[in-house]
Amino acid sequence: MDRTLFNDEHKAFRTAFKQFLVREVVPHQARWRDEGQVDREIWRKAGAQGFLCPWLDEKYGGAGADFLYSVIIMEELARAYESGFAMILHSDIIVPYLYSFGNEEQKQKWLPGCASGEIVTALAMTEPGTGSDLAALATTAVKQGDEWVINGAKTFISNGQLCDLVVVAAKTDPDPKNAHKGISLFVVEANRKGFTKGKRLHKMGMDSQDTSELFFEDCRIPAGNLLGAEGGGFMMLMQKLQQERLCVAIGAVTAAEQVLEDTIKYTKERTAFGKPISKFQNTQFKLVECLAKCEVGRAFIDKVVSEHVAGKYLVKECSIAKFWTTDMAQEVIDTCLQFFGGYGYMLEYPVTRAFMDARVQRIYAGTNEIMKVIVAKQIGL
Ligand SMILES: Cc1cc2nc3c(=O)[nH]c(=O)nc-3n(C[C@H](O)[C@H](O)[C@H](O)COP(=O)(O)OP(=O)(O)OC[C@H]3O[C@@H](n4cnc5c(N)ncnc54)[C@H](O)[C@@H]3O)c2cc1C
């Protein structure tokens, strides 16, 4: 199906970003996976070329572009099987918190660095004891004079090693009766005393993503590092999680499409019993089923994207998109992997890594079960 979302300028941007990936990312992917993180320098290179936070106002170092430019970046990263360079998390998930809830002083201090790649961001909500149940988080922030003192531990934090700035969710009111209203957001610079980066975590996929533990021990930050209103953290998170879930869904559909495309090619080349394996009816039926899932997913996701760009607040649709597309991508990639036979179990094959990378999409950005909890509430159940 023809896609109608993008104009000629978007298409030129896609070409430029693809070239950037071919030149600056793809040649390093294997080494980044071995090293467990991407090069710090790639962030500056991406910033220098305008690929970080393209939507940001020009006065803060962005291009004032629409969300579709970010969508293009998401799609091309997925097409390049790049799962470690978390520029979407930075540009379209974390920096929007600074932009939407920061005061002018905070914006001027941090946003230009976010756009240039001088500042890499992380978002620290999840803790060893709680993830889905955000209101139960145990990290505390206590006001002492003109400082906040933060204590607690976070885990599974993307960009955990490379981050220069962390948006941290902490309890400013420990009273369990105020569980939701007791959460505030803080901006912690990585060089603050009392803040330490823990170990990089070994994962089943996304090998070049530096997902880590973070620790706060009497970490003192200025009062001015509170983001938005005290006690407003939960509401801010709920507001911004829609776009995060949409970003995950866009990546999932595109990854499924890319794997399917590569699999169709492979089945035409690989022979068994004297003919290409694409000629077996089982191969054809399975691949056609995969294609149907991708096309249905694509039609839905493009519709949600266009409504999101139009400014609609789509809690139900973004939640459905997140769980349906990530479940779908996992099914499609698993089906495709089977056609690679033994090679589908070898890590040097992109389909194998796509299989490993896809699994987490059903877990992070709110688990798929939590998505259904949200949708159930939305339809009054
Ligand atoms: C690679 C990776 C990167 C991540 N990056 C970040 C990051 O940058 N920042 C960050 O803050 N977090 C991050 N996370 C954490 C992620 O968001 C959490 O793991 C996720 O929200 C689930 O929380 P949990 O692990 O504590 O699981 P739990 O909340 O303990 O859930 C366990 C199981 O119980 C189910 N469950 C829980 N509550 C309900 C319910 N009400 N109804 C039905 N089922 C329920 C869940 O669906 C799940 O299946 C990352 C995780 C991974 C793996």
Coordinates of C-alpha atoms and ligand atoms in Angstrom, one line a residue:
M1 CA 0.0 0.0 0.0
D2 CA 1.2 3.5 -0.8
R3 CA 2.0 5.6 2.3
T4 CA 0.7 9.1 2.3
L5 CA 2.4 10.5 5.4
F6 CA 5.5 11.9 3.9
N7 CA 6.2 14.8 1.6
D8 CA 9.3 15.4 -0.6
E9 CA 11.3 17.1 2.2
H10 CA 10.6 14.1 4.4
K11 CA 11.8 11.8 1.7
A12 CA 15.1 13.8 1.2
F13 CA 15.6 13.6 5.0
R14 CA 15.1 9.8 4.9
T15 CA 17.8 9.6 2.2
A16 CA 20.2 11.7 4.2
F17 CA 19.6 9.7 7.4
K18 CA 20.0 6.4 5.6
Q19 CA 23.4 7.6 4.2
F20 CA 24.4 8.6 7.8
L21 CA 23.6 5.1 9.0
V22 CA 25.5 3.4 6.2
R23 CA 28.5 5.7 6.8
E24 CA 28.6 6.2 10.5
V25 CA 26.6 3.4 12.2
V26 CA 26.6 0.1 10.2
P27 CA 30.4 -0.3 10.0
H28 CA 30.6 -0.1 13.8
Q29 CA 27.6 -2.3 14.8
A30 CA 29.5 -5.5 15.5
R31 CA 32.1 -3.8 17.6
W32 CA 29.5 -1.9 19.5
R33 CA 27.8 -5.1 20.3
D34 CA 31.0 -6.6 21.6
E35 CA 31.7 -3.5 23.7
G36 CA 28.2 -3.3 25.1
Q37 CA 27.7 0.3 24.1
V38 CA 27.9 2.6 21.1
D39 CA 30.7 5.1 20.7
R40 CA 30.1 8.4 22.6
E41 CA 31.2 10.2 19.5
I42 CA 28.2 8.9 17.4
W43 CA 26.0 11.1 19.5
R44 CA 27.9 14.2 18.5
K45 CA 28.0 13.2 14.9
A46 CA 24.3 12.7 14.9
G47 CA 23.8 16.0 16.6
A48 CA 26.1 17.8 14.2
Q49 CA 23.9 16.6 11.3
G50 CA 20.6 17.6 12.8
F51 CA 19.4 14.0 13.6
L52 CA 18.9 14.6 17.3
C53 CA 15.7 16.2 18.4
P54 CA 14.8 17.6 14.9
W55 CA 11.5 18.8 16.3
L56 CA 13.1 21.1 18.9
D57 CA 12.7 24.9 18.4
E58 CA 15.5 26.5 16.5
K59 CA 16.3 28.8 19.4
Y60 CA 17.3 25.6 21.4
G61 CA 19.3 24.1 18.6
G62 CA 16.6 22.1 16.8
A63 CA 15.1 22.4 13.4
G64 CA 11.5 23.0 14.4
A65 CA 10.5 19.9 12.4
D66 CA 7.3 17.9 12.7
F67 CA 7.2 14.4 14.4
L68 CA 7.3 12.7 11.0
Y69 CA 11.1 13.4 10.8
S70 CA 11.4 11.4 14.1
V71 CA 9.3 8.7 12.6
I72 CA 11.7 8.4 9.7
I73 CA 14.6 8.1 12.1
M74 CA 12.8 5.3 14.0
E75 CA 12.0 3.5 10.8
E76 CA 15.5 3.7 9.4
L77 CA 17.1 2.6 12.6
A78 CA 14.8 -0.5 12.6
R79 CA 15.6 -1.2 9.0
A80 CA 19.3 -1.0 9.8
Y81 CA 18.8 -3.5 12.7
E82 CA 20.3 -0.8 15.0
S83 CA 19.0 -1.4 18.5
G84 CA 21.7 0.1 20.7
F85 CA 22.0 3.7 19.6
A86 CA 19.1 5.0 21.6
M87 CA 18.6 8.3 19.8
I88 CA 14.8 7.9 19.8
L89 CA 14.7 7.4 23.5
H90 CA 16.8 10.6 23.9
S91 CA 15.1 12.8 21.2
D92 CA 11.5 11.7 21.3
I93 CA 11.0 10.3 24.8
I94 CA 13.2 12.0 27.3
V95 CA 14.0 15.5 25.9
P96 CA 10.3 16.2 25.5
Y97 CA 10.1 16.2 29.3
L98 CA 12.7 18.9 29.5
Y99 CA 10.9 20.8 26.7
S100 CA 7.4 20.5 28.0
F101 CA 7.9 20.8 31.7
G102 CA 11.2 22.7 32.1
N103 CA 11.3 26.4 32.9
E104 CA 13.1 28.8 30.5
E105 CA 16.3 28.7 32.5
Q106 CA 16.4 24.9 32.5
K107 CA 15.6 24.8 28.7
Q108 CA 18.4 27.2 27.9
K109 CA 20.8 25.3 30.1
W110 CA 20.1 21.8 28.7
L111 CA 18.3 21.7 25.4
P112 CA 21.0 23.0 23.1
G113 CA 23.4 20.2 24.4
C114 CA 20.6 17.6 23.9
A115 CA 20.3 18.7 20.2
S116 CA 24.1 18.8 19.6
G117 CA 24.9 15.5 21.2
E118 CA 27.0 17.0 24.0
I119 CA 24.3 15.8 26.4
V120 CA 23.0 12.2 26.4
T121 CA 19.9 11.7 28.5
A122 CA 18.4 8.8 30.4
L123 CA 15.0 8.4 32.1
A124 CA 15.1 6.6 35.5
M125 CA 11.7 5.4 36.7
T126 CA 12.2 1.6 37.2
E127 CA 13.7 0.3 40.5
P128 CA 14.7 -3.2 41.6
G129 CA 11.5 -3.5 43.6
T130 CA 9.0 -1.9 41.1
G131 CA 8.5 -1.2 37.5
S132 CA 4.8 -1.5 36.4
D133 CA 3.6 -0.1 39.7
L134 CA 5.3 3.3 39.4
A135 CA 3.4 4.7 42.4
A136 CA 5.3 2.2 44.6
L137 CA 8.7 3.5 43.8
A138 CA 11.0 3.9 46.8
T139 CA 13.6 6.5 45.7
T140 CA 13.2 9.6 47.8
A141 CA 13.9 13.3 47.4
V142 CA 14.0 15.4 50.5
K143 CA 14.2 19.2 50.4
Q144 CA 17.1 20.6 52.6
G145 CA 17.5 24.3 52.3
D146 CA 17.9 25.2 48.6
E147 CA 18.8 21.6 47.7
W148 CA 17.1 18.3 47.1
V149 CA 18.8 15.2 48.5
I150 CA 18.0 12.0 46.5
N151 CA 18.4 8.4 47.8
G152 CA 17.6 5.3 46.0
A153 CA 18.5 2.8 43.3
K154 CA 17.2 2.5 39.7
T155 CA 17.6 -0.4 37.3
F156 CA 17.2 -1.3 33.6
I157 CA 18.0 2.3 32.7
S158 CA 18.8 2.7 29.0
N159 CA 21.8 5.0 28.2
G160 CA 22.8 4.2 31.7
Q161 CA 26.6 4.4 31.0
L162 CA 26.7 7.1 28.4
C163 CA 24.2 9.5 30.0
D164 CA 25.2 13.0 31.1
L165 CA 21.7 14.0 32.4
V166 CA 19.1 11.8 34.1
V167 CA 15.5 12.6 34.6
V168 CA 14.7 10.8 37.8
A169 CA 11.3 9.9 39.3
A170 CA 11.4 10.1 43.1
K171 CA 9.0 10.3 46.0
T172 CA 8.7 13.8 47.6
D173 CA 5.8 12.7 49.7
P174 CA 6.3 9.2 51.3
D175 CA 2.7 9.0 52.6
P176 CA 1.2 5.9 50.8
K177 CA -2.2 7.7 50.7
N178 CA -0.6 10.2 48.3
A179 CA 1.2 7.5 46.2
H180 CA 0.5 9.2 42.9
K181 CA 0.7 12.8 44.0
G182 CA 3.9 12.1 45.9
I183 CA 6.1 11.6 42.8
S184 CA 8.2 14.4 41.4
L185 CA 10.7 14.5 38.6
F186 CA 14.3 15.8 39.0
V187 CA 17.1 16.4 36.6
V188 CA 20.4 15.0 37.8
E189 CA 23.6 15.8 36.1
A190 CA 25.9 12.7 35.9
N191 CA 28.8 14.5 37.7
R192 CA 26.8 15.2 40.8
K193 CA 28.3 13.8 44.0
G194 CA 26.4 10.9 45.3
F195 CA 25.3 9.7 41.8
T196 CA 27.0 6.6 40.5
K197 CA 26.5 4.4 37.4
G198 CA 26.3 0.8 38.3
K199 CA 27.1 -2.2 36.1
R200 CA 26.0 -2.5 32.6
L201 CA 23.5 -5.3 32.5
H202 CA 23.9 -8.4 30.3
K203 CA 20.8 -8.8 28.2
M204 CA 19.4 -11.4 25.7
G205 CA 19.4 -8.8 22.9
M206 CA 20.1 -5.1 22.3
D207 CA 23.8 -5.9 23.0
S208 CA 25.1 -2.5 22.2
Q209 CA 22.6 -0.7 24.4
D210 CA 24.2 0.3 27.7
T211 CA 21.2 -0.6 30.0
S212 CA 22.4 -0.1 33.5
E213 CA 21.8 0.3 37.2
L214 CA 22.0 3.8 38.7
F215 CA 22.5 4.7 42.4
F216 CA 21.8 7.8 44.3
E217 CA 23.4 8.1 47.8
D218 CA 22.7 11.5 49.4
C219 CA 22.9 12.9 46.0
R220 CA 22.5 16.7 46.3
I221 CA 21.1 18.7 43.5
P222 CA 20.0 22.4 43.4
A223 CA 16.3 23.2 44.1
G224 CA 16.3 24.5 40.5
N225 CA 16.7 20.9 39.2
L226 CA 13.1 20.0 40.1
L227 CA 11.3 19.5 36.8
G228 CA 7.8 20.9 36.7
A229 CA 5.7 21.1 39.8
E230 CA 6.5 19.2 43.0
G231 CA 4.2 16.2 43.1
G232 CA 3.4 16.4 39.4
G233 CA 5.7 13.6 38.3
F234 CA 3.1 10.9 37.9
M235 CA 0.9 13.1 35.7
M236 CA 3.9 14.2 33.6
L237 CA 4.9 10.6 33.1
M238 CA 1.4 9.6 32.1
Q239 CA 1.2 12.4 29.6
K240 CA 4.5 11.6 27.9
L241 CA 4.2 7.8 27.9
Q242 CA 1.8 8.0 24.9
Q243 CA 4.5 9.1 22.5
E244 CA 7.0 6.6 24.1
R245 CA 4.5 3.7 23.3
L246 CA 3.9 5.0 19.8
C247 CA 7.7 5.1 19.2
V248 CA 8.0 1.4 20.3
A249 CA 5.1 0.5 18.0
I250 CA 6.6 2.2 15.0
G251 CA 9.9 0.4 15.6
A252 CA 8.1 -3.0 16.0
V253 CA 6.1 -2.7 12.7
T254 CA 9.2 -1.6 10.8
A255 CA 11.4 -4.4 12.2
A256 CA 8.8 -7.0 11.2
E257 CA 8.6 -5.5 7.7
Q258 CA 12.4 -5.5 7.3
V259 CA 12.8 -9.1 8.6
L260 CA 10.0 -10.3 6.3
E261 CA 11.7 -8.5 3.3
D262 CA 15.0 -10.2 4.1
T263 CA 13.3 -13.5 4.6
I264 CA 11.5 -13.4 1.3
K265 CA 14.8 -12.8 -0.4
Y266 CA 16.5 -15.6 1.5
T267 CA 13.8 -18.2 0.7
K268 CA 14.2 -17.4 -3.0
E269 CA 17.9 -18.0 -2.8
R270 CA 18.1 -21.0 -0.5
T271 CA 17.4 -24.3 -2.2
A272 CA 16.2 -27.7 -0.8
F273 CA 15.1 -30.8 -2.7
G274 CA 16.1 -29.1 -5.9
K275 CA 14.1 -25.9 -5.7
P276 CA 14.1 -22.6 -3.8
I277 CA 12.4 -23.0 -0.4
S278 CA 10.0 -20.2 -1.5
K279 CA 8.3 -22.7 -3.7
F280 CA 7.1 -24.9 -0.9
Q281 CA 3.4 -24.1 -0.2
N282 CA 4.2 -24.0 3.6
T283 CA 6.7 -21.2 3.0
Q284 CA 4.3 -19.2 0.8
F285 CA 1.4 -19.5 3.2
K286 CA 3.5 -18.5 6.2
L287 CA 5.1 -15.6 4.5
V288 CA 1.7 -14.4 3.2
E289 CA 0.3 -14.5 6.7
C290 CA 3.3 -12.5 7.9
L291 CA 2.7 -10.0 5.1
A292 CA -0.9 -9.6 6.1
K293 CA 0.0 -8.9 9.7
C294 CA 2.6 -6.3 8.6
E295 CA 0.2 -4.6 6.3
V296 CA -2.6 -4.4 8.8
G297 CA -0.1 -3.2 11.5
R298 CA 1.3 -0.6 9.1
A299 CA -2.2 0.8 8.2
F300 CA -3.1 1.1 11.8
I301 CA 0.2 2.6 12.9
D302 CA 0.3 5.2 10.1
K303 CA -3.3 6.2 11.1
V304 CA -2.3 6.6 14.8
V305 CA 0.9 8.6 13.7
S306 CA -1.1 11.0 11.6
E307 CA -3.6 11.6 14.4
H308 CA -0.7 12.1 16.9
V309 CA 0.9 14.6 14.5
A310 CA -2.5 16.4 14.3
G311 CA -2.3 16.8 18.1
K312 CA -4.8 14.2 19.3
Y313 CA -4.2 12.7 22.7
L314 CA -4.5 9.0 22.0
V315 CA -4.2 6.9 25.2
K316 CA -6.3 4.0 23.9
E317 CA -4.8 3.9 20.4
C318 CA -1.2 4.2 21.6
S319 CA -1.7 1.5 24.1
I320 CA -3.3 -0.8 21.6
A321 CA -0.6 0.0 19.0
K322 CA 2.1 -0.8 21.5
F323 CA 0.9 -4.3 22.6
W324 CA -0.5 -5.4 19.2
T325 CA 2.4 -4.4 17.1
T326 CA 5.0 -5.8 19.5
D327 CA 3.2 -9.1 19.8
M328 CA 2.8 -9.2 16.0
A329 CA 6.5 -8.4 15.4
Q330 CA 7.6 -11.2 17.7
E331 CA 5.3 -13.7 15.9
V332 CA 6.4 -12.5 12.4
I333 CA 10.1 -12.6 13.3
D334 CA 9.8 -16.0 14.9
T335 CA 8.0 -17.3 11.8
C336 CA 10.7 -15.8 9.5
L337 CA 13.6 -17.1 11.6
Q338 CA 12.4 -20.7 11.0
F339 CA 13.0 -20.3 7.3
F340 CA 16.7 -19.6 8.0
G341 CA 17.0 -23.1 9.4
G342 CA 20.2 -23.4 11.5
Y343 CA 21.5 -20.1 10.3
G344 CA 18.5 -18.5 12.1
Y345 CA 20.1 -19.6 15.4
M346 CA 23.5 -18.0 14.5
L347 CA 24.1 -14.6 16.0
E348 CA 25.8 -13.1 13.0
Y349 CA 22.4 -13.3 11.2
P350 CA 20.4 -10.1 11.5
V351 CA 17.1 -12.1 11.8
T352 CA 18.5 -13.9 14.9
R353 CA 19.4 -10.6 16.5
A354 CA 16.1 -9.1 15.5
F355 CA 14.4 -12.0 17.3
M356 CA 16.4 -11.3 20.5
D357 CA 15.8 -7.5 20.2
A358 CA 12.1 -7.9 19.6
R359 CA 11.4 -9.7 22.9
V360 CA 11.9 -6.6 25.1
Q361 CA 9.4 -4.6 23.2
R362 CA 6.7 -6.5 24.9
I363 CA 8.2 -5.6 28.3
Y364 CA 9.4 -2.1 28.3
A365 CA 7.6 1.2 27.9
G366 CA 4.9 -0.5 30.0
T367 CA 4.4 -4.2 29.7
N368 CA 1.8 -5.4 27.2
E369 CA -0.3 -6.5 30.1
I370 CA -0.3 -3.0 31.5
M371 CA -1.3 -1.7 28.1
K372 CA -4.4 -3.9 28.3
V373 CA -5.1 -2.7 31.8
I374 CA -5.1 0.9 30.4
V375 CA -7.3 0.1 27.5
A376 CA -9.7 -1.8 29.7
K377 CA -10.0 1.4 31.9
Q378 CA -10.4 3.5 28.8
I379 CA -13.4 1.5 27.6
G380 CA -15.0 1.6 31.1
L381 CA -14.3 -2.0 32.2
Ligands
LIG1 C1 16.2 -3.5 28.0 C2 15.3 -2.7 28.9 C3 15.4 -1.3 28.9 C4 14.7 -0.5 29.8 N1 14.8 0.8 29.9 C5 14.3 1.6 30.9 C6 14.6 2.9 31.1 O1 15.3 3.5 30.3 N2 14.0 3.6 32.1 C7 13.2 3.0 33.0 O2 12.7 3.6 33.9 N3 12.9 1.6 32.8 C8 13.4 0.9 31.8 N4 13.1 -0.4 31.7 C9 12.2 -1.0 32.6 C10 10.9 -1.5 32.1 O3 10.1 -0.4 31.7 C11 10.3 -2.4 33.1 O4 11.0 -3.6 33.1 C12 8.8 -2.7 32.8 O5 8.0 -1.5 33.0 C13 8.3 -3.8 33.7 O6 8.6 -3.6 35.1 P1 9.2 -4.7 36.0 O7 10.4 -5.2 35.2 O8 9.4 -4.2 37.3 O9 8.1 -5.9 36.0 P2 6.9 -6.0 37.0 O10 6.2 -4.7 37.1 O11 7.4 -6.7 38.2 O12 5.9 -7.0 36.2 C14 6.1 -8.4 36.2 C15 5.0 -9.1 35.4 O13 3.7 -8.8 36.1 C16 2.8 -8.2 35.2 N5 2.0 -7.3 35.8 C17 2.3 -6.3 36.7 N6 1.3 -5.6 37.1 C18 0.2 -6.1 36.4 C19 -1.2 -5.8 36.4 N7 -1.7 -4.8 37.1 N8 -2.0 -6.6 35.6 C20 -1.5 -7.6 34.9 N9 -0.2 -8.0 34.9 C21 0.6 -7.2 35.6 C22 3.7 -7.6 34.1 O14 3.0 -7.3 32.9 C23 4.8 -8.5 34.0 O15 4.5 -9.6 33.1 C24 13.8 -1.2 30.7 C25 13.7 -2.6 30.7 C26 14.5 -3.3 29.8 C27 14.4 -4.8 29.9

